[in-house]
Amino acid sequence: MKQRESLWEAYLKRGFSRRNFLKGCVALTSLMGLSSDMFNKVVEAAETKPLPVVVWIHGHECTGCDESFIRSGAPLASDVVLTSIALEYDHLLSAACGAPFEAHLDEVIQKYNGQYILAVEGAVSTKDNGIYCMSGGHTFTHLLDKAAKGAAAIIAYGSCAAYGGIQAAKPNPTGSSGIKMFVGGKPVVNVPGCPPIPEVMTGVVMHVALFGSIPPLDGDGRPKQFYGNRIHDTCYRRPFFDAGMFAETFDDAGSKAGWCLYKLGCRGPETYNSCGNLRWWQGMSYPIQSGAPCIGCANAHFWDEAPFTDRLPKYDKIGDADKIGVGLAVATTAGVVGHAVASVVQRNQRDNLLEDENHDEH
Amino acid sequence: MKSVKEVKRKEYYIFSPFLRIFHWIMVAMILVLFFTGLIITKPMNVSTTEPFFSITSIDLVRDIHFVAAFIFCASFILRIYGFIINKGDRLFPRVWEGHFYSETVEVALHYMLLKSHHASFLRNPLARMSYAALYVLVAIEILTGFAMYYMTNPSGTGGMLFGWVNVILGSEMMTHIVHHYVAWFIILFAIGHFYMVIRAEFMEGESEVSSMFSGKKVLAHVPKDANELD
């Protein structure tokens, strides 16, 4: 294996100018959600830090996160993979396969023990000793154990790796769960989303790569720069919410006019992600912009919160909590009226009895 | 039958003004919070196609909801201050006293129409239990409410103080749902409370209604806990 080079050395080798390199660093700084006064640190890191070794493993998932990752426009996913990180093992992007490939993984884990970044996509399937998710002839739990032990930091890409994902939906037949409890206390960066935004994926790995440390995290282990705001609070349709202008159905005038999708079950008010400001596909659009209410795919348990097109869960034909609430209120009122009548009857009976006793005594 | 004037009555002062003001603030705020909350969950239909002419404003309704919530929370200062200066304003039922349970059962049996009467109390133990339950419901509303309110800035102080509620409930959407459902239980409590108070006033000769205005219970009979004014 050749000497690990820094980003600057990689640029030099490819014949790029210093100016190009600095431009690249400016782009990186803003992509990672850092303020411009961090620029010097980014340049310094890019000049001196050797490219980090990344091991990228896949568990119980659909590889949709990879589909998202390879569409990152800035930085280009190819730039990240080929010049910014040393991607040593990836089920999806590697050309190699089979036994030599698996042997290479063991080699990398041993050689860079305690130094490499482990990127995990997909949930851990825990039921029945993990047989529902096999990889290279072993269970994924085995692979995760092995790979997590020597990792410097772990990035959990996607809602599966962060929270268990759609396969963890009730009744969760495979016992799927997020990876956090299965990595032996190693620091985990949660990058939820189904899939996460491409630029968020590349931004997080670049942060870890350049600074050798994990980005500032919120209470849920998500990088603050990308998950610090609700979609609702960054949504360009928010003024319609505030003004009380809502699409009532998917084909009414409000929907066509681009009004707020809150009444159609939009999960923007509960979801933390960069869809509202970064958007998707180099800022082209995001679900709400294209008229589809957010389903909260970056939230834990979003898969169990159907219906996605309503604010409140519905209970078959009975309706939602408000209908049931009105029903219970009416029933309670009827109950107290009935109780009042019964109480009066009871008191009259009691009084009659007392009167009878009084008569008997005289 | 004796006329009202001939009946000898005794005054029992139990509720301090602070408790009474708190109570009525609570009544008003629960009503405001409940109805604005319903509107926030299901905003009214818009009747205009031009934003300029929009008459409904969810922003305003939300602000009213938040202001009412803060007033409600602040009013607990009155409740606790009243408890400190006037020992009659008890915060919770005395569940550590053994007779509390037998008395609760007795009252419950009467309310289930299985017993012809129950002993009179200044502080009806079953009612006191229901108020403790109400406080639990209100506490859930406060926790879930602030958990949603402050998460506009999850790394701020409010987010730090209340963010864990969302974690315990699994997701913020669940926090919304719990907040909404518990609001309905508070309304169900209010209906029952309203009825029981009026029933106690008219059928059992307890001055339940007036005492929450005057602070005094004026009774013709001697309640079982008459010596527990403090």
PDB file of C-alpha atoms in Angstrom, chain B residues 56-180:
ATOM      1  CA  THR B  56     -56.894  33.646   9.585  1.00  0.00           C
ATOM      2  CA  SER B  57     -53.483  33.771  11.123  1.00  0.00           C
ATOM      3  CA  ILE B  58     -51.975  30.644  12.572  1.00  0.00           C
ATOM      4  CA  ASP B  59     -49.094  32.776  13.704  1.00  0.00           C
ATOM      5  CA  LEU B  60     -51.458  34.775  15.927  1.00  0.00           C
ATOM      6  CA  VAL B  61     -53.248  31.671  17.210  1.00  0.00           C
ATOM      7  CA  ARG B  62     -49.911  30.101  18.063  1.00  0.00           C
ATOM      8  CA  ASP B  63     -48.819  33.256  19.869  1.00  0.00           C
ATOM      9  CA  ILE B  64     -52.026  33.246  21.916  1.00  0.00           C
ATOM     10  CA  HIS B  65     -51.434  29.571  22.729  1.00  0.00           C
ATOM     11  CA  PHE B  66     -47.869  30.285  23.844  1.00  0.00           C
ATOM     12  CA  VAL B  67     -48.768  33.351  25.908  1.00  0.00           C
ATOM     13  CA  ALA B  68     -51.567  31.431  27.619  1.00  0.00           C
ATOM     14  CA  ALA B  69     -49.150  28.589  28.316  1.00  0.00           C
ATOM     15  CA  PHE B  70     -46.636  30.920  29.922  1.00  0.00           C
ATOM     16  CA  ILE B  71     -49.343  32.587  32.024  1.00  0.00           C
ATOM     17  CA  PHE B  72     -50.559  29.168  33.140  1.00  0.00           C
ATOM     18  CA  CYS B  73     -47.062  28.071  34.095  1.00  0.00           C
ATOM     19  CA  ALA B  74     -46.399  31.347  35.897  1.00  0.00           C
ATOM     20  CA  SER B  75     -49.647  31.008  37.843  1.00  0.00           C
ATOM     21  CA  PHE B  76     -48.177  28.005  39.622  1.00  0.00           C
ATOM     22  CA  ILE B  77     -46.071  30.567  41.489  1.00  0.00           C
ATOM     23  CA  LEU B  78     -49.319  31.755  43.102  1.00  0.00           C
ATOM     24  CA  ARG B  79     -50.308  28.203  43.918  1.00  0.00           C
ATOM     25  CA  ILE B  80     -46.999  27.436  45.586  1.00  0.00           C
ATOM     26  CA  TYR B  81     -46.799  30.796  47.346  1.00  0.00           C
ATOM     27  CA  GLY B  82     -50.309  30.203  48.704  1.00  0.00           C
ATOM     28  CA  PHE B  83     -49.207  26.789  49.928  1.00  0.00           C
ATOM     29  CA  ILE B  84     -46.289  28.376  51.777  1.00  0.00           C
ATOM     30  CA  ILE B  85     -48.194  31.147  53.530  1.00  0.00           C
ATOM     31  CA  ASN B  86     -51.447  29.241  54.118  1.00  0.00           C
ATOM     32  CA  LYS B  87     -51.146  25.629  55.209  1.00  0.00           C
ATOM     33  CA  GLY B  88     -54.755  25.105  54.148  1.00  0.00           C
ATOM     34  CA  ASP B  89     -53.689  25.230  50.492  1.00  0.00           C
ATOM     35  CA  ARG B  90     -52.424  21.716  50.292  1.00  0.00           C
ATOM     36  CA  LEU B  91     -50.576  20.791  47.104  1.00  0.00           C
ATOM     37  CA  PHE B  92     -51.222  17.081  47.245  1.00  0.00           C
ATOM     38  CA  PRO B  93     -53.518  14.714  49.153  1.00  0.00           C
ATOM     39  CA  ARG B  94     -52.056  13.220  52.312  1.00  0.00           C
ATOM     40  CA  VAL B  95     -51.591   9.767  50.897  1.00  0.00           C
ATOM     41  CA  TRP B  96     -49.217   8.822  53.669  1.00  0.00           C
ATOM     42  CA  GLU B  97     -52.040   8.836  56.206  1.00  0.00           C
ATOM     43  CA  GLY B  98     -53.739   5.468  56.403  1.00  0.00           C
ATOM     44  CA  HIS B  99     -57.274   6.734  56.828  1.00  0.00           C
ATOM     45  CA  PHE B 100     -56.980   8.505  53.468  1.00  0.00           C
ATOM     46  CA  TYR B 101     -57.507   5.232  51.599  1.00  0.00           C
ATOM     47  CA  SER B 102     -60.490   3.948  53.568  1.00  0.00           C
ATOM     48  CA  GLU B 103     -62.114   7.349  53.197  1.00  0.00           C
ATOM     49  CA  THR B 104     -61.410   7.420  49.464  1.00  0.00           C
ATOM     50  CA  VAL B 105     -63.004   3.998  49.097  1.00  0.00           C
ATOM     51  CA  GLU B 106     -66.018   5.120  51.089  1.00  0.00           C
ATOM     52  CA  VAL B 107     -66.537   8.191  48.902  1.00  0.00           C
ATOM     53  CA  ALA B 108     -65.999   6.148  45.761  1.00  0.00           C
ATOM     54  CA  LEU B 109     -68.599   3.595  46.868  1.00  0.00           C
ATOM     55  CA  HIS B 110     -71.079   6.393  47.408  1.00  0.00           C
ATOM     56  CA  TYR B 111     -70.342   7.901  43.980  1.00  0.00           C
ATOM     57  CA  MET B 112     -70.867   4.471  42.465  1.00  0.00           C
ATOM     58  CA  LEU B 113     -74.307   4.564  44.151  1.00  0.00           C
ATOM     59  CA  LEU B 114     -73.418   1.508  46.213  1.00  0.00           C
ATOM     60  CA  LYS B 115     -73.531   3.355  49.505  1.00  0.00           C
ATOM     61  CA  SER B 116     -76.319   5.713  50.521  1.00  0.00           C
ATOM     62  CA  HIS B 117     -74.038   8.427  51.855  1.00  0.00           C
ATOM     63  CA  HIS B 118     -70.440   9.276  52.679  1.00  0.00           C
ATOM     64  CA  ALA B 119     -68.887  11.253  55.494  1.00  0.00           C
ATOM     65  CA  SER B 120     -68.553  14.978  54.862  1.00  0.00           C
ATOM     66  CA  PHE B 121     -65.062  16.332  54.246  1.00  0.00           C
ATOM     67  CA  LEU B 122     -63.548  19.774  53.906  1.00  0.00           C
ATOM     68  CA  ARG B 123     -61.175  18.062  51.535  1.00  0.00           C
ATOM     69  CA  ASN B 124     -62.933  15.240  49.788  1.00  0.00           C
ATOM     70  CA  PRO B 125     -60.201  12.583  49.446  1.00  0.00           C
ATOM     71  CA  LEU B 126     -61.407  11.275  46.084  1.00  0.00           C
ATOM     72  CA  ALA B 127     -61.627  14.793  44.678  1.00  0.00           C
ATOM     73  CA  ARG B 128     -58.138  15.476  45.989  1.00  0.00           C
ATOM     74  CA  MET B 129     -56.890  12.378  44.210  1.00  0.00           C
ATOM     75  CA  SER B 130     -58.426  13.638  40.972  1.00  0.00           C
ATOM     76  CA  TYR B 131     -56.654  16.991  41.401  1.00  0.00           C
ATOM     77  CA  ALA B 132     -53.360  15.191  41.845  1.00  0.00           C
ATOM     78  CA  ALA B 133     -54.143  13.328  38.630  1.00  0.00           C
ATOM     79  CA  LEU B 134     -54.901  16.646  36.954  1.00  0.00           C
ATOM     80  CA  TYR B 135     -51.532  17.981  38.028  1.00  0.00           C
ATOM     81  CA  VAL B 136     -49.919  14.950  36.430  1.00  0.00           C
ATOM     82  CA  LEU B 137     -51.786  15.632  33.190  1.00  0.00           C
ATOM     83  CA  VAL B 138     -50.823  19.311  33.329  1.00  0.00           C
ATOM     84  CA  ALA B 139     -47.206  18.340  33.994  1.00  0.00           C
ATOM     85  CA  ILE B 140     -47.265  16.143  30.872  1.00  0.00           C
ATOM     86  CA  GLU B 141     -48.687  19.057  28.885  1.00  0.00           C
ATOM     87  CA  ILE B 142     -46.028  21.429  30.191  1.00  0.00           C
ATOM     88  CA  LEU B 143     -43.174  19.025  29.464  1.00  0.00           C
ATOM     89  CA  THR B 144     -44.362  18.039  26.003  1.00  0.00           C
ATOM     90  CA  GLY B 145     -45.370  21.620  25.219  1.00  0.00           C
ATOM     91  CA  PHE B 146     -41.971  23.088  26.030  1.00  0.00           C
ATOM     92  CA  ALA B 147     -40.283  20.122  24.355  1.00  0.00           C
ATOM     93  CA  MET B 148     -41.940  21.229  21.106  1.00  0.00           C
ATOM     94  CA  TYR B 149     -41.698  24.975  21.713  1.00  0.00           C
ATOM     95  CA  TYR B 150     -38.015  25.163  22.541  1.00  0.00           C
ATOM     96  CA  MET B 151     -36.849  22.757  19.848  1.00  0.00           C
ATOM     97  CA  THR B 152     -36.765  25.592  17.336  1.00  0.00           C
ATOM     98  CA  ASN B 153     -33.273  25.876  18.785  1.00  0.00           C
ATOM     99  CA  PRO B 154     -32.309  22.424  20.024  1.00  0.00           C
ATOM    100  CA  SER B 155     -28.931  23.526  21.366  1.00  0.00           C
ATOM    101  CA  GLY B 156     -30.393  26.437  23.363  1.00  0.00           C
ATOM    102  CA  THR B 157     -31.127  26.353  27.068  1.00  0.00           C
ATOM    103  CA  GLY B 158     -34.783  25.436  26.565  1.00  0.00           C
ATOM    104  CA  GLY B 159     -33.824  22.670  24.165  1.00  0.00           C
ATOM    105  CA  MET B 160     -31.376  21.298  26.723  1.00  0.00           C
ATOM    106  CA  LEU B 161     -33.996  21.437  29.489  1.00  0.00           C
ATOM    107  CA  PHE B 162     -36.836  19.806  27.595  1.00  0.00           C
ATOM    108  CA  GLY B 163     -35.282  18.015  24.603  1.00  0.00           C
ATOM    109  CA  TRP B 164     -35.112  14.726  26.501  1.00  0.00           C
ATOM    110  CA  VAL B 165     -38.907  14.483  26.417  1.00  0.00           C
ATOM    111  CA  ASN B 166     -38.763  13.923  22.652  1.00  0.00           C
ATOM    112  CA  VAL B 167     -36.119  11.259  23.162  1.00  0.00           C
ATOM    113  CA  ILE B 168     -38.198   9.420  25.765  1.00  0.00           C
ATOM    114  CA  LEU B 169     -41.305   9.512  23.598  1.00  0.00           C
ATOM    115  CA  GLY B 170     -39.301   8.283  20.621  1.00  0.00           C
ATOM    116  CA  SER B 171     -39.915  11.186  18.258  1.00  0.00           C
ATOM    117  CA  GLU B 172     -41.164  14.726  18.186  1.00  0.00           C
ATOM    118  CA  MET B 173     -44.270  13.703  16.262  1.00  0.00           C
ATOM    119  CA  MET B 174     -45.152  11.452  19.204  1.00  0.00           C
ATOM    120  CA  THR B 175     -44.727  14.475  21.475  1.00  0.00           C
ATOM    121  CA  HIS B 176     -47.306  16.355  19.397  1.00  0.00           C
ATOM    122  CA  ILE B 177     -49.696  13.426  19.600  1.00  0.00           C
ATOM    123  CA  VAL B 178     -49.271  12.918  23.356  1.00  0.00           C
ATOM    124  CA  HIS B 179     -49.751  16.662  23.919  1.00  0.00           C
ATOM    125  CA  HIS B 180     -52.949  16.558  21.891  1.00  0.00           C
TER     126      HIS B 180
END
